[in-house]
Structures are given as structure tokens and as C-alpha cells.
Amino acid sequence: MRGKIIIIVAPSGSGKSTLIKRLKEEFRQLHWSVSFTTRPQREGEVDGKHYFFISEEEFLKKKGQGDFIEWALVHKNYYGTSKGFVSTKVDNGFSLLFDLDVQGTDNMKTEFGDEAKAIFIAPPNLDELEARLRGRGTDSEEVINVRLENAKKEILRQNDYDFCVINDDLDKAYADLRRIVASILEG
Ligand code: ADP
Ligand code: 5GP
């Protein structure tokens, strides 16, 4: 049987990484799709674990070779998902968890149709999203502003996917998310 494809899609700052960390701890059978990116590595991030951090030149070369199943320019950096990794895992029955932006999610839906299940994580509102982005303390003012502008557009897509979880209270959001993921894995 083929593995499942589960995509978490959310505006930056909505709490997606926090929720995904919990999912990875609980659902050990889920494999993580490590994306390639040209964005600078943040403190605490490990190359090959959180992302493969590569130069723009390397990224464009891989893109030209057709190495990505999907890729996108997000907040002025490139991000891409490895085609070889995804097909090997899914064909061999391993379920995969993805963290993608809306463009990548749309492209995965085009590629895999209903086989790819997308869960949108929405912040309670834009003020709270801004407070979380600032509170995280990982990004410059310029980066925060780019992410906020993009978030305004991305939030409009929140009802376009298979599921939507509002991350207001973290424990409640996680309870919703784990129920959805469990149902996809059982299906
Ligand atoms: P994303 O991966 O979507 O960019 P993060 O998971 O890094 O977002 O969360 C952004 C910030 O908001 C972090 O500092 C995180 O601890 C905090 N956060 C996440 N979820 C909640 C929540 N439900 N309530 C309050 N703060 C939250
Ligand atoms: P961050 O820089 O905060 O880790 O991620 C920024 C955005 O890029 C997030 O919305 C995240 O979902 C998205 N992203 C991460 N990896 C990929 C990928 O491989 N493809 C696409 N399309 N988006 C990605």
C-alpha cells in the first residue's frame, strides 16, 4: 500500500512549526520531507534535519535538472521538495509529512490529487499573528513585514483545503490536528 501524503500549510507565525514538532513526537511512523531552501539558517536549525540549506546557484541547478516535485519563491527565498525522496518513500508505503506554503500545496494537489491531504493552520487573527512573529524573535523587521504581507493573502485561502485548524489555544489546536492526522493515517 502507498504511504499517505499529509501537508501542513499555514502563514508564517501561525504556530505551524510548534504544532508539527508535537506531531512528529507523537506520530513516529510519519516521515518528514526535508525541503531544500536558499534562506539563511536560523540559530538552532540543523542542516539536513530542518532543511537542506543550499545556495541560490545550487538551487537553480537542481531545479533545472528537474529534481523538485514542487518549488516556490516564498518570502524572497527559494524552497523546494525533492522528487526522488517523495516517490521512494510513498511508493514503499511510508507516510510523509510536509510543511509547505500555499503555492507548494496547490502544486502537490495538482500532482497527487486527493491522495495529498492538506491541513491549513490559521491564526486567530492578524494582530495575534504579528505578535507571534515578533515574539519569536528570529526575524528582522524587514522579514517580519514581508511575512505579514504574505500572511494577509494566505489567510484568504484558509477554507480552500481539506481541513482547517484555528490555532488559538495551542492544546486545543493540537487536539484537533492529531484527530485529523490519525483519521488520514487510518483511511
Ligand atoms: P510558524 O512555524 O507558523 O512560523 P511558530 O511555530 O514558530 O510559527 O510559532 C510562532 C511563535 O508563536 C512562536 O514563538 C510560538 O511559540 C508561538 N505560538 C505558537 N502557537 C501559539 C499559540 N497557540 N498561542 C500563543 N503562542 C503561540
Ligand atoms: P520558514 O522560512 O519559516 O521555515 O518557511 C517559510 C515558508 O516556506 C513556510 O510557509 C513553509 O511552509 C514554506 N516551505 C518550506 N519548505 C517548503 C517547500 O519545500 N516548498 C514550498 N513550496 N514551501 C515550503
Short mmCIF file of N, CA, C and O and ligand atoms in Angstrom, two decimals, residues 10-20 42 99 121 124 128-129 131-139 147 167-171 173, ligand 1:
data_model
loop_
_atom_site.label_atom_id
_atom_site.label_comp_id
_atom_site.label_asym_id
_atom_site.label_seq_id
_atom_site.Cartn_x
_atom_site.Cartn_y
_atom_site.Cartn_z
N ALA A 10 0.28 26.94 6.18
CA ALA A 10 -0.11 28.00 7.10
C ALA A 10 0.72 29.24 6.84
O ALA A 10 1.86 29.14 6.41
N PRO A 11 0.17 30.41 7.17
CA PRO A 11 1.01 31.61 7.11
C PRO A 11 2.10 31.54 8.16
O PRO A 11 1.90 30.94 9.22
N SER A 12 3.22 32.14 7.87
CA SER A 12 4.34 32.18 8.81
C SER A 12 3.89 32.86 10.11
O SER A 12 3.24 33.89 10.08
N GLY A 13 4.21 32.23 11.24
CA GLY A 13 3.87 32.81 12.53
C GLY A 13 2.58 32.26 13.12
O GLY A 13 2.21 32.56 14.25
N SER A 14 1.89 31.39 12.36
CA SER A 14 0.61 30.87 12.87
C SER A 14 0.79 29.78 13.92
O SER A 14 -0.16 29.39 14.58
N GLY A 15 2.03 29.28 14.04
CA GLY A 15 2.28 28.23 15.03
C GLY A 15 2.48 26.87 14.40
O GLY A 15 2.50 25.84 15.08
N LYS A 16 2.67 26.88 13.10
CA LYS A 16 2.81 25.62 12.36
C LYS A 16 3.99 24.78 12.87
O LYS A 16 3.82 23.58 13.13
N SER A 17 5.17 25.38 13.02
CA SER A 17 6.34 24.60 13.46
C SER A 17 6.13 24.01 14.84
O SER A 17 6.52 22.87 15.11
N THR A 18 5.49 24.77 15.72
CA THR A 18 5.21 24.30 17.08
C THR A 18 4.31 23.07 17.03
O THR A 18 4.55 22.06 17.71
N LEU A 19 3.28 23.14 16.21
CA LEU A 19 2.33 22.02 16.10
C LEU A 19 2.97 20.82 15.41
O LEU A 19 2.76 19.67 15.81
N ILE A 20 3.79 21.09 14.40
CA ILE A 20 4.44 20.00 13.67
C ILE A 20 5.41 19.25 14.59
O ILE A 20 5.52 18.03 14.53
N ARG A 42 18.61 29.46 10.53
CA ARG A 42 18.36 30.13 11.82
C ARG A 42 19.11 29.41 12.92
O ARG A 42 19.42 28.23 12.80
N ASP A 99 5.64 20.45 5.17
CA ASP A 99 5.38 21.83 5.62
C ASP A 99 5.59 22.70 4.39
O ASP A 99 6.72 22.93 3.98
N ILE A 121 -3.41 25.66 8.86
CA ILE A 121 -3.37 26.14 10.24
C ILE A 121 -3.54 27.66 10.20
O ILE A 121 -2.69 28.36 9.62
N PRO A 124 -5.67 33.00 15.06
CA PRO A 124 -7.00 33.53 15.41
C PRO A 124 -7.29 34.85 14.69
O PRO A 124 -8.42 35.11 14.31
N GLU A 128 -2.71 38.87 16.32
CA GLU A 128 -2.06 37.80 17.09
C GLU A 128 -0.90 37.20 16.27
O GLU A 128 0.16 36.90 16.81
N LEU A 129 -1.11 37.08 14.98
CA LEU A 129 -0.04 36.55 14.12
C LEU A 129 1.20 37.45 14.20
O LEU A 129 2.33 36.99 14.35
N ALA A 131 1.99 39.50 16.60
CA ALA A 131 2.58 39.39 17.95
C ALA A 131 3.44 38.12 18.05
O ALA A 131 4.52 38.13 18.65
N ARG A 132 2.98 37.04 17.43
CA ARG A 132 3.75 35.79 17.49
C ARG A 132 5.04 35.89 16.68
O ARG A 132 6.09 35.41 17.11
N LEU A 133 4.94 36.53 15.51
CA LEU A 133 6.16 36.68 14.69
C LEU A 133 7.20 37.51 15.42
O LEU A 133 8.39 37.19 15.42
N ARG A 134 6.74 38.58 16.06
CA ARG A 134 7.69 39.43 16.81
C ARG A 134 8.19 38.71 18.04
O ARG A 134 9.38 38.73 18.35
N GLY A 135 7.28 38.03 18.73
CA GLY A 135 7.63 37.34 19.97
C GLY A 135 8.64 36.23 19.74
O GLY A 135 9.45 35.92 20.62
N ARG A 136 8.61 35.63 18.56
CA ARG A 136 9.53 34.53 18.26
C ARG A 136 10.98 35.02 18.24
O ARG A 136 11.89 34.28 18.58
N GLY A 137 11.13 36.26 17.80
CA GLY A 137 12.46 36.89 17.85
C GLY A 137 13.50 36.29 16.92
O GLY A 137 14.69 36.42 17.17
N THR A 138 13.05 35.67 15.83
CA THR A 138 14.04 35.06 14.92
C THR A 138 14.26 35.88 13.66
O THR A 138 15.19 35.60 12.91
N ASP A 139 13.39 36.85 13.40
CA ASP A 139 13.45 37.53 12.10
C ASP A 139 13.61 39.04 12.25
O ASP A 139 13.17 39.64 13.23
N ARG A 147 6.62 38.79 5.67
CA ARG A 147 5.81 37.65 6.08
C ARG A 147 4.38 38.05 6.42
O ARG A 147 3.42 37.33 6.12
N ASN A 167 -5.44 27.95 15.26
CA ASN A 167 -4.51 27.84 16.39
C ASN A 167 -4.67 29.04 17.32
O ASN A 167 -3.91 30.00 17.25
N ASP A 168 -5.71 28.94 18.17
CA ASP A 168 -5.91 29.97 19.19
C ASP A 168 -5.28 29.43 20.47
O ASP A 168 -4.16 29.77 20.82
N ASP A 169 -5.98 28.51 21.12
CA ASP A 169 -5.37 27.81 22.26
C ASP A 169 -4.55 26.64 21.70
O ASP A 169 -5.08 25.81 20.95
N LEU A 170 -3.27 26.60 22.06
CA LEU A 170 -2.36 25.62 21.46
C LEU A 170 -2.80 24.17 21.71
O LEU A 170 -2.79 23.35 20.78
N ASP A 171 -3.18 23.85 22.94
CA ASP A 171 -3.56 22.46 23.24
C ASP A 171 -4.82 22.04 22.48
O ASP A 171 -4.92 20.91 22.00
N ALA A 173 -5.82 23.34 19.61
CA ALA A 173 -5.45 23.22 18.19
C ALA A 173 -4.75 21.89 17.95
O ALA A 173 -5.02 21.20 16.96
P1 ADP B 1 5.35 29.15 12.21
O1 ADP B 1 6.12 27.87 12.10
O2 ADP B 1 3.95 29.01 11.73
O3 ADP B 1 6.05 30.30 11.57
P2 ADP B 1 5.94 29.03 15.11
O4 ADP B 1 5.53 27.64 15.47
O5 ADP B 1 7.39 29.35 15.04
O6 ADP B 1 5.19 29.52 13.76
O7 ADP B 1 5.21 30.00 16.16
C1 ADP B 1 5.42 31.39 16.15
C2 ADP B 1 5.50 31.87 17.61
O8 ADP B 1 4.19 31.77 18.20
C3 ADP B 1 6.44 31.01 18.47
O9 ADP B 1 7.12 31.86 19.36
C4 ADP B 1 5.47 30.07 19.20
O10 ADP B 1 5.99 29.67 20.46
C5 ADP B 1 4.21 30.93 19.36
N1 ADP B 1 2.95 30.17 19.37
C6 ADP B 1 2.61 29.10 18.62
N2 ADP B 1 1.33 28.70 18.86
C7 ADP B 1 0.84 29.55 19.81
C8 ADP B 1 -0.43 29.67 20.48
N3 ADP B 1 -1.45 28.85 20.26
N4 ADP B 1 -0.57 30.68 21.37
C9 ADP B 1 0.45 31.55 21.61
N5 ADP B 1 1.68 31.48 21.02
C10 ADP B 1 1.87 30.50 20.12
#
